[in-house]
C-alpha atoms as a PDB file:
ATOM      1  CA  UNK A   1       0.000   0.000   0.000  1.00  0.00           C
ATOM      2  CA  UNK A   2       2.748   2.261   0.676  1.00  0.00           C
ATOM      3  CA  UNK A   3       3.976   1.860  -2.918  1.00  0.00           C
ATOM      4  CA  UNK A   4       0.481   2.601  -4.289  1.00  0.00           C
ATOM      5  CA  UNK A   5       0.322   5.819  -2.300  1.00  0.00           C
ATOM      6  CA  UNK A   6       3.737   6.834  -3.516  1.00  0.00           C
ATOM      7  CA  UNK A   7       2.716   6.161  -7.097  1.00  0.00           C
ATOM      8  CA  UNK A   8      -0.447   8.197  -6.682  1.00  0.00           C
ATOM      9  CA  UNK A   9       1.481  10.994  -5.078  1.00  0.00           C
ATOM     10  CA  UNK A  10       4.022  10.820  -7.894  1.00  0.00           C
ATOM     11  CA  UNK A  11       1.228  10.956 -10.470  1.00  0.00           C
ATOM     12  CA  UNK A  12      -0.380  13.852  -8.625  1.00  0.00           C
ATOM     13  CA  UNK A  13       2.958  15.647  -8.487  1.00  0.00           C
ATOM     14  CA  UNK A  14       3.471  15.027 -12.211  1.00  0.00           C
ATOM     15  CA  UNK A  15      -0.011  16.397 -12.952  1.00  0.00           C
ATOM     16  CA  UNK A  16       0.652  19.342 -10.708  1.00  0.00           C
ATOM     17  CA  UNK A  17       4.013  19.904 -12.417  1.00  0.00           C
ATOM     18  CA  UNK A  18       2.334  19.764 -15.850  1.00  0.00           C
ATOM     19  CA  UNK A  19      -0.297  22.244 -14.669  1.00  0.00           C
ATOM     20  CA  UNK A  20       2.438  24.506 -13.284  1.00  0.00           C
ATOM     21  CA  UNK A  21       4.299  24.231 -16.576  1.00  0.00           C
ATOM     22  CA  UNK A  22       1.151  25.288 -18.457  1.00  0.00           C
ATOM     23  CA  UNK A  23       0.678  28.195 -16.064  1.00  0.00           C
ATOM     24  CA  UNK A  24       4.332  29.133 -16.526  1.00  0.00           C
ATOM     25  CA  UNK A  25       3.863  29.078 -20.310  1.00  0.00           C
ATOM     26  CA  UNK A  26       0.739  31.224 -19.988  1.00  0.00           C
ATOM     27  CA  UNK A  27       2.590  33.643 -17.709  1.00  0.00           C
ATOM     28  CA  UNK A  28       5.491  33.796 -20.190  1.00  0.00           C
ATOM     29  CA  UNK A  29       3.046  34.520 -23.024  1.00  0.00           C
ATOM     30  CA  UNK A  30       1.390  37.273 -20.981  1.00  0.00           C
ATOM     31  CA  UNK A  31       4.821  38.595 -20.054  1.00  0.00           C
ATOM     32  CA  UNK A  32       5.754  38.704 -23.747  1.00  0.00           C
ATOM     33  CA  UNK A  33       2.508  40.522 -24.543  1.00  0.00           C
ATOM     34  CA  UNK A  34       3.148  42.985 -21.699  1.00  0.00           C
ATOM     35  CA  UNK A  35       6.728  43.535 -22.910  1.00  0.00           C
ATOM     36  CA  UNK A  36       5.471  44.174 -26.462  1.00  0.00           C
ATOM     37  CA  UNK A  37       2.892  46.610 -25.118  1.00  0.00           C
ATOM     38  CA  UNK A  38       5.562  48.315 -23.026  1.00  0.00           C
ATOM     39  CA  UNK A  39       7.761  48.615 -26.125  1.00  0.00           C
ATOM     40  CA  UNK A  40       4.807  50.005 -28.087  1.00  0.00           C
ATOM     41  CA  UNK A  41       4.099  52.491 -25.288  1.00  0.00           C
ATOM     42  CA  UNK A  42       7.768  53.493 -25.315  1.00  0.00           C
ATOM     43  CA  UNK A  43       7.635  54.049 -29.089  1.00  0.00           C
ATOM     44  CA  UNK A  44       4.418  56.015 -28.659  1.00  0.00           C
ATOM     45  CA  UNK A  45       6.055  58.117 -25.961  1.00  0.00           C
ATOM     46  CA  UNK A  46       8.979  58.773 -28.301  1.00  0.00           C
ATOM     47  CA  UNK A  47       6.563  59.694 -31.075  1.00  0.00           C
ATOM     48  CA  UNK A  48       4.657  61.966 -28.706  1.00  0.00           C
ATOM     49  CA  UNK A  49       7.911  63.615 -27.650  1.00  0.00           C
ATOM     50  CA  UNK A  50       8.878  64.080 -31.301  1.00  0.00           C
ATOM     51  CA  UNK A  51       5.414  65.441 -32.049  1.00  0.00           C
ATOM     52  CA  UNK A  52       5.634  67.878 -29.155  1.00  0.00           C
ATOM     53  CA  UNK A  53       9.103  68.938 -30.281  1.00  0.00           C
ATOM     54  CA  UNK A  54       7.869  69.442 -33.838  1.00  0.00           C
ATOM     55  CA  UNK A  55       4.681  71.042 -32.554  1.00  0.00           C
ATOM     56  CA  UNK A  56       6.788  73.681 -30.831  1.00  0.00           C
ATOM     57  CA  UNK A  57       8.684  74.228 -34.085  1.00  0.00           C
ATOM     58  CA  UNK A  58       5.401  74.398 -36.000  1.00  0.00           C
ATOM     59  CA  UNK A  59       4.020  76.965 -33.549  1.00  0.00           C
ATOM     60  CA  UNK A  60       7.219  78.995 -33.893  1.00  0.00           C
ATOM     61  CA  UNK A  61       6.979  78.842 -37.687  1.00  0.00           C
ATOM     62  CA  UNK A  62       3.314  79.890 -37.538  1.00  0.00           C
ATOM     63  CA  UNK A  63       4.256  82.874 -35.376  1.00  0.00           C
ATOM     64  CA  UNK A  64       7.019  83.802 -37.822  1.00  0.00           C
ATOM     65  CA  UNK A  65       4.542  83.517 -40.717  1.00  0.00           C
ATOM     66  CA  UNK A  66       2.116  85.797 -38.895  1.00  0.00           C
ATOM     67  CA  UNK A  67       4.905  88.317 -38.319  1.00  0.00           C
ATOM     68  CA  UNK A  68       5.899  88.100 -41.988  1.00  0.00           C
ATOM     69  CA  UNK A  69       2.276  88.638 -43.043  1.00  0.00           C
ATOM     70  CA  UNK A  70       2.161  91.787 -40.914  1.00  0.00           C
ATOM     71  CA  UNK A  71       5.442  92.939 -42.463  1.00  0.00           C
ATOM     72  CA  UNK A  72       4.091  92.296 -45.964  1.00  0.00           C
ATOM     73  CA  UNK A  73       0.891  94.183 -45.124  1.00  0.00           C
ATOM     74  CA  UNK A  74       2.987  97.086 -43.859  1.00  0.00           C
ATOM     75  CA  UNK A  75       5.044  97.026 -47.072  1.00  0.00           C
ATOM     76  CA  UNK A  76       1.885  97.079 -49.184  1.00  0.00           C
ATOM     77  CA  UNK A  77       0.680 100.007 -47.109  1.00  0.00           C
ATOM     78  CA  UNK A  78       3.972 101.830 -47.778  1.00  0.00           C
ATOM     79  CA  UNK A  79       3.628 101.020 -51.481  1.00  0.00           C
ATOM     80  CA  UNK A  80       0.100 102.474 -51.484  1.00  0.00           C
ATOM     81  CA  UNK A  81       1.342 105.638 -49.784  1.00  0.00           C
ATOM     82  CA  UNK A  82       4.223 105.904 -52.273  1.00  0.00           C
ATOM     83  CA  UNK A  83       1.835 105.455 -55.207  1.00  0.00           C
ATOM     84  CA  UNK A  84      -0.465 108.126 -53.795  1.00  0.00           C
ATOM     85  CA  UNK A  85       2.526 110.446 -53.336  1.00  0.00           C
ATOM     86  CA  UNK A  86       3.593 109.714 -56.903  1.00  0.00           C
ATOM     87  CA  UNK A  87       0.119 110.614 -58.174  1.00  0.00           C
ATOM     88  CA  UNK A  88       0.153 113.845 -56.174  1.00  0.00           C
ATOM     89  CA  UNK A  89       3.592 114.734 -57.563  1.00  0.00           C
ATOM     90  CA  UNK A  90       2.498 113.783 -61.077  1.00  0.00           C
ATOM     91  CA  UNK A  91      -0.476 116.151 -60.765  1.00  0.00           C
ATOM     92  CA  UNK A  92       1.834 118.879 -59.462  1.00  0.00           C
ATOM     93  CA  UNK A  93       4.189 118.275 -62.407  1.00  0.00           C
ATOM     94  CA  UNK A  94       1.265 118.420 -64.825  1.00  0.00           C
ATOM     95  CA  UNK A  95       0.180 121.708 -63.263  1.00  0.00           C
ATOM     96  CA  UNK A  96       3.731 123.043 -63.455  1.00  0.00           C
ATOM     97  CA  UNK A  97       3.967 121.914 -67.103  1.00  0.00           C
ATOM     98  CA  UNK A  98       0.751 123.790 -67.850  1.00  0.00           C
ATOM     99  CA  UNK A  99       2.027 126.875 -66.028  1.00  0.00           C
ATOM    100  CA  UNK A 100       5.349 126.619 -67.889  1.00  0.00           C
ATOM    101  CA  UNK A 101       3.508 126.280 -71.205  1.00  0.00           C
ATOM    102  CA  UNK A 102       1.426 129.371 -70.393  1.00  0.00           C
ATOM    103  CA  UNK A 103       4.545 131.264 -69.287  1.00  0.00           C
ATOM    104  CA  UNK A 104       6.398 130.215 -72.472  1.00  0.00           C
ATOM    105  CA  UNK A 105       3.464 131.349 -74.614  1.00  0.00           C
ATOM    106  CA  UNK A 106       3.342 134.650 -72.725  1.00  0.00           C
ATOM    107  CA  UNK A 107       7.084 135.184 -73.247  1.00  0.00           C
ATOM    108  CA  UNK A 108       6.799 134.319 -76.939  1.00  0.00           C
ATOM    109  CA  UNK A 109       3.842 136.661 -77.269  1.00  0.00           C
ATOM    110  CA  UNK A 110       5.792 139.380 -75.484  1.00  0.00           C
ATOM    111  CA  UNK A 111       8.789 138.913 -77.823  1.00  0.00           C
ATOM    112  CA  UNK A 112       6.493 139.031 -80.848  1.00  0.00           C
ATOM    113  CA  UNK A 113       4.853 142.134 -79.473  1.00  0.00           C
ATOM    114  CA  UNK A 114       8.231 143.740 -78.865  1.00  0.00           C
ATOM    115  CA  UNK A 115       9.376 142.898 -82.366  1.00  0.00           C
ATOM    116  CA  UNK A 116       6.373 144.825 -83.722  1.00  0.00           C
ATOM    117  CA  UNK A 117       7.207 147.922 -81.682  1.00  0.00           C
ATOM    118  CA  UNK A 118       9.337 150.427 -83.576  1.00  0.00           C
ATOM    119  CA  UNK A 119      12.948 150.504 -82.374  1.00  0.00           C
ATOM    120  CA  UNK A 120      12.736 153.844 -80.628  1.00  0.00           C
ATOM    121  CA  UNK A 121       9.698 152.777 -78.669  1.00  0.00           C
ATOM    122  CA  UNK A 122      11.387 149.483 -77.916  1.00  0.00           C
ATOM    123  CA  UNK A 123      14.441 151.249 -76.559  1.00  0.00           C
ATOM    124  CA  UNK A 124      12.236 153.462 -74.425  1.00  0.00           C
ATOM    125  CA  UNK A 125      10.306 150.450 -73.206  1.00  0.00           C
ATOM    126  CA  UNK A 126      13.547 148.663 -72.372  1.00  0.00           C
ATOM    127  CA  UNK A 127      14.987 151.705 -70.652  1.00  0.00           C
ATOM    128  CA  UNK A 128      11.826 152.338 -68.658  1.00  0.00           C
ATOM    129  CA  UNK A 129      11.658 148.700 -67.625  1.00  0.00           C
ATOM    130  CA  UNK A 130      15.181 148.969 -66.257  1.00  0.00           C
ATOM    131  CA  UNK A 131      14.183 151.850 -64.026  1.00  0.00           C
END
């Protein structure tokens, strides 16, 4: 009887060992899954860190673009002012050209008028204009 009990105990121990081996395999599989998830989380954390780093760069670039847009708007404003000034000066030049044309015509008319005056009257006119 003693041998029968030992055999049963041995069989029970073998069954228990097989069950423990299965549990160990299951634990190893879960451990592998957990390790893969941990690695995936690590990669995700790295990606998040890279994203945040790039996000900061993107925000900086957006701010620079906004500043450049303001600068461009200011330049267009200066261009508009310069074009308006140019138009004002062009109108002034046109007015001066008209005044110069009138003055030139008046001078030519005066010379023609003086050429029609007899010489003695012309000399008197010239002498009186000097006084």
